[in-house]
Short mmCIF file of C-alpha atoms in Angstrom, two decimals:
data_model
loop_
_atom_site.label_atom_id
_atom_site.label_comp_id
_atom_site.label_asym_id
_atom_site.label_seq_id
_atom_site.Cartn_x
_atom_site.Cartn_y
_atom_site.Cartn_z
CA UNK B 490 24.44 11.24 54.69
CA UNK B 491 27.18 12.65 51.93
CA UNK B 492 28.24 9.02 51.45
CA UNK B 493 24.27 7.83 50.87
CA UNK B 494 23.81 10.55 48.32
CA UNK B 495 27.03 9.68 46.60
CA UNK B 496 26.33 6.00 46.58
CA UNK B 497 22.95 6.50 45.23
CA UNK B 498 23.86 9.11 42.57
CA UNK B 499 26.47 6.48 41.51
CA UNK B 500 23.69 3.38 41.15
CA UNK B 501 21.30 6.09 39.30
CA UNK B 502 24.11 6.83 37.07
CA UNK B 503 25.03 3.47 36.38
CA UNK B 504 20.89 2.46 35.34
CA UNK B 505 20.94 5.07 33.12
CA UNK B 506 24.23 3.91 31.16
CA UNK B 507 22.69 0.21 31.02
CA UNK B 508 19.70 1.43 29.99
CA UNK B 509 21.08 3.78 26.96
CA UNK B 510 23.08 0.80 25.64
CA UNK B 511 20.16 -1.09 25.88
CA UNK B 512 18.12 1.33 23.86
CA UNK B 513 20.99 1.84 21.46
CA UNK B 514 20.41 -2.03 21.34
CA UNK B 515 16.89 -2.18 20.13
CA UNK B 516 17.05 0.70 18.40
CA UNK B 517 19.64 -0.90 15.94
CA UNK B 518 18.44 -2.02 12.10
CA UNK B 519 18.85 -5.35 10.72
CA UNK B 520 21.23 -3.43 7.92
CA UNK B 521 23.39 -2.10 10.80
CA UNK B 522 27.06 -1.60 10.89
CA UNK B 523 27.38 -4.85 13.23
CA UNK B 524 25.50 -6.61 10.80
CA UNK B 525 26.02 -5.62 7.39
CA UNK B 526 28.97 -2.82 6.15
CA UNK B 527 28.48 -2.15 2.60
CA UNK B 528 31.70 -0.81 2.71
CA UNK B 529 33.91 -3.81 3.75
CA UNK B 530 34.76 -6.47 0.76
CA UNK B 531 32.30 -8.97 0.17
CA UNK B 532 33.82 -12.29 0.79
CA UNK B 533 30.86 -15.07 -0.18
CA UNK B 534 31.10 -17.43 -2.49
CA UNK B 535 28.30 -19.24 -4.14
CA UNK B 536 28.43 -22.93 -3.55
CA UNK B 537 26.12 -25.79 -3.46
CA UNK B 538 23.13 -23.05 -5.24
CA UNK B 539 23.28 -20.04 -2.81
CA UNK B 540 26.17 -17.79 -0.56
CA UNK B 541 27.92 -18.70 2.09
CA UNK B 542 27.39 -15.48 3.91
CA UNK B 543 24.52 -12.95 3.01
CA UNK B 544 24.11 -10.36 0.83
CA UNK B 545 22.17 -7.20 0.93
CA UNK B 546 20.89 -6.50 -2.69
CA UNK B 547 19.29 -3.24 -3.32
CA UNK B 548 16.08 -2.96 -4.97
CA UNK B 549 13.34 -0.63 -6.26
CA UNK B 550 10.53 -1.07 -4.10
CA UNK B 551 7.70 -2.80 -6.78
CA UNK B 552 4.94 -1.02 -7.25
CA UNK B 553 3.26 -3.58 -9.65
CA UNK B 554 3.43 -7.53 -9.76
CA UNK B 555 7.03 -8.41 -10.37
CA UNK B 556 8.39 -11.92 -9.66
CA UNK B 557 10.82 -10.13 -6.61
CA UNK B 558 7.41 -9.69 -4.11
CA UNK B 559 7.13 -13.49 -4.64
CA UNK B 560 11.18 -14.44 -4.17
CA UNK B 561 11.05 -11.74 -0.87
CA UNK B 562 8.16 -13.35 0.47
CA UNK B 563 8.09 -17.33 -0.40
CA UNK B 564 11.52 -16.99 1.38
CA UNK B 565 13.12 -18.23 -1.73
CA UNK B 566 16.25 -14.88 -1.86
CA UNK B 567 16.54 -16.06 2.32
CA UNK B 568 17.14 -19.39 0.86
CA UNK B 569 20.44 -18.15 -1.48
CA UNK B 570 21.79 -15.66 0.52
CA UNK B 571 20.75 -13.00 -0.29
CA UNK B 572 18.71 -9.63 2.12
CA UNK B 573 16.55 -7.65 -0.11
CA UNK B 574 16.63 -4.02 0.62
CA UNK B 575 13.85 -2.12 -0.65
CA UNK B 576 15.10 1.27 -1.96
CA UNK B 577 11.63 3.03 -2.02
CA UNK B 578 9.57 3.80 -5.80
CA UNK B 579 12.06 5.36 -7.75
CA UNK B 580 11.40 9.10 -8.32
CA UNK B 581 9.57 10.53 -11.19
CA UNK B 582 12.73 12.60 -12.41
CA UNK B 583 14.82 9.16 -12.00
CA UNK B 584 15.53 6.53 -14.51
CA UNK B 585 16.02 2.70 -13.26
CA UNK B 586 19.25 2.99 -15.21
CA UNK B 587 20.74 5.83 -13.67
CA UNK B 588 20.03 4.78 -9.83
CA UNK B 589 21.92 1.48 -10.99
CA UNK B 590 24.55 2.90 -12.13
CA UNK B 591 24.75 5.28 -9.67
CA UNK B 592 25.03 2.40 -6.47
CA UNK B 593 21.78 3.29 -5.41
CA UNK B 594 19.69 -0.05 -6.45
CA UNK B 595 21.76 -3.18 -7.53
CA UNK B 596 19.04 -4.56 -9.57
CA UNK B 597 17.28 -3.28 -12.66
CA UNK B 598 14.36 -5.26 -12.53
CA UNK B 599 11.62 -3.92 -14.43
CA UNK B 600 12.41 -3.14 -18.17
CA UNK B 601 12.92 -5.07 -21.52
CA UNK B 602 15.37 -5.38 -24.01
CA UNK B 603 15.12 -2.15 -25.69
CA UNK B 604 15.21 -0.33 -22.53
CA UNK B 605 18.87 -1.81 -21.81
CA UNK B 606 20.02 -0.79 -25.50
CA UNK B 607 18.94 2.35 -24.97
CA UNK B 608 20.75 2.81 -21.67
CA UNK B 609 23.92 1.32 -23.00
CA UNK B 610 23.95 3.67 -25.54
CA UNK B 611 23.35 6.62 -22.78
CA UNK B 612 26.80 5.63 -21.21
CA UNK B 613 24.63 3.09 -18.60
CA UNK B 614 26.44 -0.03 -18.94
CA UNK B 615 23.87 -2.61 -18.37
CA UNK B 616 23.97 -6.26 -18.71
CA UNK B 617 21.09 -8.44 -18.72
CA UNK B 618 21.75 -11.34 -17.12
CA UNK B 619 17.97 -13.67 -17.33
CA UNK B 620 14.96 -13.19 -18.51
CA UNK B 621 12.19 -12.58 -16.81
CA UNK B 622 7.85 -12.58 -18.02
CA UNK B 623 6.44 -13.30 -21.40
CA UNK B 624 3.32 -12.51 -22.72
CA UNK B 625 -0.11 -15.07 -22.97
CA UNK B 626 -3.40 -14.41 -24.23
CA UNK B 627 -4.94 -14.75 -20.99
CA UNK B 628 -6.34 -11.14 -19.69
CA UNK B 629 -5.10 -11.66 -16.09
CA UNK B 630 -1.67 -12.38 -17.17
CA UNK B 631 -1.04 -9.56 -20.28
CA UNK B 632 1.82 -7.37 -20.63
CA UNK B 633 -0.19 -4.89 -21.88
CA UNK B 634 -3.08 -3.76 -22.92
CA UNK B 635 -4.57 -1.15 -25.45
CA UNK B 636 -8.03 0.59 -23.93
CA UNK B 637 -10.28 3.20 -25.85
CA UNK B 638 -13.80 4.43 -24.80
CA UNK B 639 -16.52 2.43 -25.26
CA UNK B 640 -18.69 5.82 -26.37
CA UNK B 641 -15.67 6.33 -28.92
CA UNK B 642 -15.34 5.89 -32.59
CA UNK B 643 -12.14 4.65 -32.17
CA UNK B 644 -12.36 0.67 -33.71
CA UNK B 645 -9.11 -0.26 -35.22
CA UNK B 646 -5.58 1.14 -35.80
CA UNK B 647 -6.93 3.31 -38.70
CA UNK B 648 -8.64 5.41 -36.01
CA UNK B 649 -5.80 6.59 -34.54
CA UNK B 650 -4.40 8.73 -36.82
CA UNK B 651 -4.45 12.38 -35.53
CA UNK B 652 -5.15 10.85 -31.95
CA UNK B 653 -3.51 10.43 -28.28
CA UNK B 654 -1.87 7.43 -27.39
CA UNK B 655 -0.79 7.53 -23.65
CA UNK B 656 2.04 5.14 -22.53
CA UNK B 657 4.16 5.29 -19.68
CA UNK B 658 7.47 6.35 -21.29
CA UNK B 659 9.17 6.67 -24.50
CA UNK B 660 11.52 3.87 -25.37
CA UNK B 661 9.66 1.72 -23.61
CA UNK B 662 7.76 -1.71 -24.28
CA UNK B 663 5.12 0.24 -25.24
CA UNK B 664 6.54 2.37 -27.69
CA UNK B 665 8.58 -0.38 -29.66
CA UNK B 666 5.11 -2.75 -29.78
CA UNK B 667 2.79 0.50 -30.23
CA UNK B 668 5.05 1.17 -33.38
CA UNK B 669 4.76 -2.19 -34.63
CA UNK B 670 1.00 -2.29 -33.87
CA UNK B 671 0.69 0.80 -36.68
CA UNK B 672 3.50 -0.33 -38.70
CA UNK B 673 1.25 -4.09 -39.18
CA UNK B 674 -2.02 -2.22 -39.62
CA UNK B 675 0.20 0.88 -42.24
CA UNK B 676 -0.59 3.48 -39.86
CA UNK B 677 2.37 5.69 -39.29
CA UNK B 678 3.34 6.45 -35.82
CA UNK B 679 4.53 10.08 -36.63
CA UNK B 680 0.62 10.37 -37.81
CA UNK B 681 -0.41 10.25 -33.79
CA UNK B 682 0.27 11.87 -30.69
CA UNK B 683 2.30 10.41 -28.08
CA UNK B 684 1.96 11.40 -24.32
CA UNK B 685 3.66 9.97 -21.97
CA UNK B 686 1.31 9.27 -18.78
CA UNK B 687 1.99 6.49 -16.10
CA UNK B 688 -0.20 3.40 -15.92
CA UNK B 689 -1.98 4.74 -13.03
CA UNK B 690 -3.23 8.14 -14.40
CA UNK B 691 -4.01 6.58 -17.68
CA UNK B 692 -7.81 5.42 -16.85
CA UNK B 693 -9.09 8.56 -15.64
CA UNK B 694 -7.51 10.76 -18.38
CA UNK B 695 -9.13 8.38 -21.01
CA UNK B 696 -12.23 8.65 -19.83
CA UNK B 697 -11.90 12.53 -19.08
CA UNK B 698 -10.86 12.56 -22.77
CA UNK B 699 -7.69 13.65 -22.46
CA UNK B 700 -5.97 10.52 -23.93
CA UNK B 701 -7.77 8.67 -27.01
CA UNK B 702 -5.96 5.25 -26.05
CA UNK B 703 -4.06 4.09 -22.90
CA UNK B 704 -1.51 1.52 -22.40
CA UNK B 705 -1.80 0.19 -19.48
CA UNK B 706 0.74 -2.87 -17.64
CA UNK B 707 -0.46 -4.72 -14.48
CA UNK B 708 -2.65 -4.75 -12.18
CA UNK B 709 -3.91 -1.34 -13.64
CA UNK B 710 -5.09 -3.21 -16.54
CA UNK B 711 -7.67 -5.24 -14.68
CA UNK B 712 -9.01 -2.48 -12.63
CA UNK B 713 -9.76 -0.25 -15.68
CA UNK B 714 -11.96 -3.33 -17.16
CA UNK B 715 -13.66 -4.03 -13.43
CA UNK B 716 -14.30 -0.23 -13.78
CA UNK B 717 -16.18 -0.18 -17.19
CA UNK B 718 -16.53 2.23 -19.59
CA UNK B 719 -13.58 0.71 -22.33
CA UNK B 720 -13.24 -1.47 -24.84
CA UNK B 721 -9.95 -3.20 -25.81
CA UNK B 722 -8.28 -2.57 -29.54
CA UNK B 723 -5.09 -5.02 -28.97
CA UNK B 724 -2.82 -6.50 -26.71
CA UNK B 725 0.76 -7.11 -26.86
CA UNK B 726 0.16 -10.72 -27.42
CA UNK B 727 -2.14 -9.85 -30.66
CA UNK B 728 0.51 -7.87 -31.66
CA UNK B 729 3.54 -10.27 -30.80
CA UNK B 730 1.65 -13.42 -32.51
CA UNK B 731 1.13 -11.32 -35.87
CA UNK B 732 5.16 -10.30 -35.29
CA UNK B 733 5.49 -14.40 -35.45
CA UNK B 734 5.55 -15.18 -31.74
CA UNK B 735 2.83 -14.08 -28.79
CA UNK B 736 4.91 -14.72 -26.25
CA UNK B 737 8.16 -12.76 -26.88
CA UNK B 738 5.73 -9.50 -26.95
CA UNK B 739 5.87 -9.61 -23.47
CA UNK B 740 9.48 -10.31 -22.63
CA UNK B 741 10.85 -9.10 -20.11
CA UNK B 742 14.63 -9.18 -18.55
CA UNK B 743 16.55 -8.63 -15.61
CA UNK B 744 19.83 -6.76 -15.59
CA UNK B 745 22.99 -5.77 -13.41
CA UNK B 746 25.32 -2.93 -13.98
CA UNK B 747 28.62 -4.79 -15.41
CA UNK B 748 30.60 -2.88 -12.46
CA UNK B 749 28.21 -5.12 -10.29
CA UNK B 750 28.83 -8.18 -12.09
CA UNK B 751 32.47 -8.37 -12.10
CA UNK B 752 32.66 -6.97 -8.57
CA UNK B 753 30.01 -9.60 -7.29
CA UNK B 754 29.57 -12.53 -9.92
CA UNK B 755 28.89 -15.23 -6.84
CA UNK B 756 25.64 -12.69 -5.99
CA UNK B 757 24.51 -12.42 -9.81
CA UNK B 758 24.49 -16.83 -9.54
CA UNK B 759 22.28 -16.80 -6.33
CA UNK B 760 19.93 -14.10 -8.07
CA UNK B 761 19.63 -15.76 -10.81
CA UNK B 762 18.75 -18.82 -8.52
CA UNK B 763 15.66 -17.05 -6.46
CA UNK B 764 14.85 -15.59 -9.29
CA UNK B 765 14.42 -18.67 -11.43
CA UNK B 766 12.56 -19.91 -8.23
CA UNK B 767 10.19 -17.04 -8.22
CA UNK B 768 9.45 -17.65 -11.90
CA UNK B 769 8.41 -20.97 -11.33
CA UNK B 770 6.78 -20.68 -8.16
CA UNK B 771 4.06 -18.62 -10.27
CA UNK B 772 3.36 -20.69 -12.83
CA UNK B 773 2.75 -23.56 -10.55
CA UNK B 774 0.91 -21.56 -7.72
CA UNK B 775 -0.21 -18.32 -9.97
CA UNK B 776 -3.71 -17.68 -7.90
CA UNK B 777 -1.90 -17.56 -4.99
CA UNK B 778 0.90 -15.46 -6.24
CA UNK B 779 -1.58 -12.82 -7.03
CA UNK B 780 -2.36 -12.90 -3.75
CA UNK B 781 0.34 -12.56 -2.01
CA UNK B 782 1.52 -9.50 -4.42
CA UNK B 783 -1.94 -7.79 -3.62
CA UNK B 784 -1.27 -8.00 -0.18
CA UNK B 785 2.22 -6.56 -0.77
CA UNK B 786 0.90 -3.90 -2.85
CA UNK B 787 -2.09 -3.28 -0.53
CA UNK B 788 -4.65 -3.90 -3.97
CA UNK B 789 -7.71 -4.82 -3.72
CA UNK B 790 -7.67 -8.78 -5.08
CA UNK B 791 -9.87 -8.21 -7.34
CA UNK B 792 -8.18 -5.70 -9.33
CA UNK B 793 -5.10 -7.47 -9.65
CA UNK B 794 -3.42 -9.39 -12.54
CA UNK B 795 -0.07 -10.53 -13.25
CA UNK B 796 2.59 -12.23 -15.42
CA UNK B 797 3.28 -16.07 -16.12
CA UNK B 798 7.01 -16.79 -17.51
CA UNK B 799 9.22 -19.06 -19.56
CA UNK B 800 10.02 -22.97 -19.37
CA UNK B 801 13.65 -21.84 -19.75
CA UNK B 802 16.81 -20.85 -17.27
CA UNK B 803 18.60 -19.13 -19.16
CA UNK B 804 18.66 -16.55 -22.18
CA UNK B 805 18.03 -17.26 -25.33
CA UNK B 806 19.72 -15.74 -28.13
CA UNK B 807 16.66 -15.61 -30.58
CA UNK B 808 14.45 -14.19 -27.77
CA UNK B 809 16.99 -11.04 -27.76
CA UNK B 810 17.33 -10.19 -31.61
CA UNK B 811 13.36 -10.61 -31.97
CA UNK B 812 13.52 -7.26 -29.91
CA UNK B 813 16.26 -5.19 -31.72
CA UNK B 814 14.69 -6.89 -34.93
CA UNK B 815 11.30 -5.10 -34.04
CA UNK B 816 12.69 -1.81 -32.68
CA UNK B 817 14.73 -1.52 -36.16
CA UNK B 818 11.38 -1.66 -37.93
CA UNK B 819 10.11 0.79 -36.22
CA UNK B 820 13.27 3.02 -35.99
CA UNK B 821 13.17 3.59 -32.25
CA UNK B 822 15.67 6.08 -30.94
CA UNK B 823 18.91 4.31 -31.13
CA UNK B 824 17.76 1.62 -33.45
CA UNK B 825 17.36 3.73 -36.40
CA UNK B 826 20.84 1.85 -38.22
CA UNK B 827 19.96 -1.97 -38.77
CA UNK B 828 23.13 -3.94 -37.34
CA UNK B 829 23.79 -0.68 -34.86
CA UNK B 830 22.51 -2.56 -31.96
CA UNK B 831 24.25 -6.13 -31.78
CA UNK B 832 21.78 -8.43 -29.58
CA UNK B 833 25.53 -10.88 -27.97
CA UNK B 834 26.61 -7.48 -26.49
CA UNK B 835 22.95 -6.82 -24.47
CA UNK B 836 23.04 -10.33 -22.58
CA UNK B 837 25.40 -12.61 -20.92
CA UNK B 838 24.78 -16.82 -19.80
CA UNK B 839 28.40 -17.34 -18.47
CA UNK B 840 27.09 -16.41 -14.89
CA UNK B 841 23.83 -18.41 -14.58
CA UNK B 842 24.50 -21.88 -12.91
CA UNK B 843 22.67 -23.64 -14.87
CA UNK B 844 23.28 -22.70 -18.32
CA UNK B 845 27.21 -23.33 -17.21
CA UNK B 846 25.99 -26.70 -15.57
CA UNK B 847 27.32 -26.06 -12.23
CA UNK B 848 23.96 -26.94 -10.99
CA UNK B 849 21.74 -29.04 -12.92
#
């Protein structure tokens, strides 16, 4: 009887150690130690357009249409090598900068020229590596967009003087074209009050009457016309074409820290790749690209716009000093000293493929 018990204490035992590992099995992420070790060397090499073994690149979770919901889903960062890892949105007390060069994203992808001056200068050393949107004067695919009350008296520039102009931070795109808006129209900006507001808080405070004006990126420009109530004073493509181009209003880069870059220059050519990818993907198949980000986002179709981008691969140099040109103007924090910013040390080519004409 002492030898059943024993026997079948010893088969119970041994179902319940299978069973654990099996557990411990299923229970294991794709990111795992077994899989992926973030602390081991990296040892891929980019050849023939993507890695030969994968890499797990870090990024902010998007909150708004951005070309890396389209490269994650059309498979086309699978196709180079490369695992996106989406960090989470970044918190409010955060900057982009700091989580990159803190390790905790890879990529800073969101942000324009300006914004990578200004964290260079901050002790961030970012590069930007390719550029990303540009403006066009179609509604659905804006960079931004200028909204007052349509029970307002507010009807051009001139009315703003005394008034609040919400945007969603300060040294952003939409302080350096804001500026320039005023500075074309000889309103000055010290003349107005600035409150910084994100995109998605904007429409309600405007029509509360908190805010006189909001600036307003997409999608959350397209639901605030759907919802009524506004009128628009300018876009960043009105403002861009009276700078002397429409487009560049709206540019828009991509960036690594240069820690990154030298540690993992084989990654920065296979991002560059998707990316590129991505970009054109859009503007052949931009309909359905909307799509596919408003199912990402979980917004309503409807209420969703987005960005079109460049016939180029790589950086170009004039598309770089048009920014610090425009923030000097204006005399945005940091660009107060004409010459101070030099546009060759914000951007680098030597790592995109096909600028160097390893692929063609």
């Amino acid at each position: 009887m002492k030898r059943q018990i024993k026997s079948f204490l010893l088969v119970a035992l041994s179902v319940v150690v299978i069973l654990a590992m099996f557990a411990g099995c299923g229970n294991k992420k794709s990111g795992s130690s077994d899989v992926y070790d973030d602390t081991k060397p990296y040892t891929g090499k980019f050849e023939n357009g993507k890695l030969t073994k994968p890499f797990h690149l870090k990024i902010v979770t998007p909150t708004d249409f951005n070309e890396a919901i389209i490269a994650y889903k059309k498979g086309f960062f699978k196709e180079v090598g490369i695992i996106p890892e989406f960090t989470g949105v970044l918190p409010a007390n955060v900057s982009l900068a700091q989580s990159v060069i803190k390790g905790d994203n890879d990529l800073f992808g969101s942000g324009h020229v300006t914004t990578i001056a200004q964290a260079r200068q901050g002790g961030s050393k970012l590069k930007i590596v390719l550029h990303s949107m540009v403006d066009s004067p179609d509604f659905d695919k804006l960079h931004m967009t200028w909204f007052v009350r349509n029970d307002g008296k507010i009807k051009s520039a001139k009315d703003l003087v005394g008034k609040k102009i919400a945007m969603s931070s300060k040294g952003s795109c939409a302080e350096t074209l804001n500026a320039e808006y005023l500075r074309q129209n000889g309103v000055d900006v010290k003349k107005t009050q600035i409150v910084v507001m994100n995109d998605q808080q904007q429409e309600q405070a405007l029509k509360q009457g908190n805010i006189d004006v909001a600036i307003v990126h997409p999608p959350f420009n397209m639901k605030i016309k759907n919802d009524g109530g506004v009128n628009i004073l300018t876009t960043s493509y009105q403002i861009g074409e009276k700078a002397g181009d429409g487009e560049i209003g709206g540019l828009a880069v991509r960036a690594f820290s240069e820690d990154f870059i030298k540690k993992y220059p084989d990654v920065i050519k296979a991002y560059i790749v998707a990316d590129l990818k991505a970009q054109q993907y859009i503007n052949k198949n931009y309909n359905e690209s909307l799509k596919i980000a408003a199912d990402y986002l979980k917004m309503d179709i409807k209420n969703m716009a987005g960005n079109i981008y460049p016939d180029q691969k790589w950086i170009k140099p004039e598309q770089i000093e048009w920014w610090v040109k425009t923030a000097e103007k204006n005399k945005i924090a940091g660009f107060e000293t004409p010459g101070k910013v030099k546009a060759s040390d914000l951007y680098t080519n030597k790592l995109n493929p096909y600028y160097t004409g390893e692929l063609k």
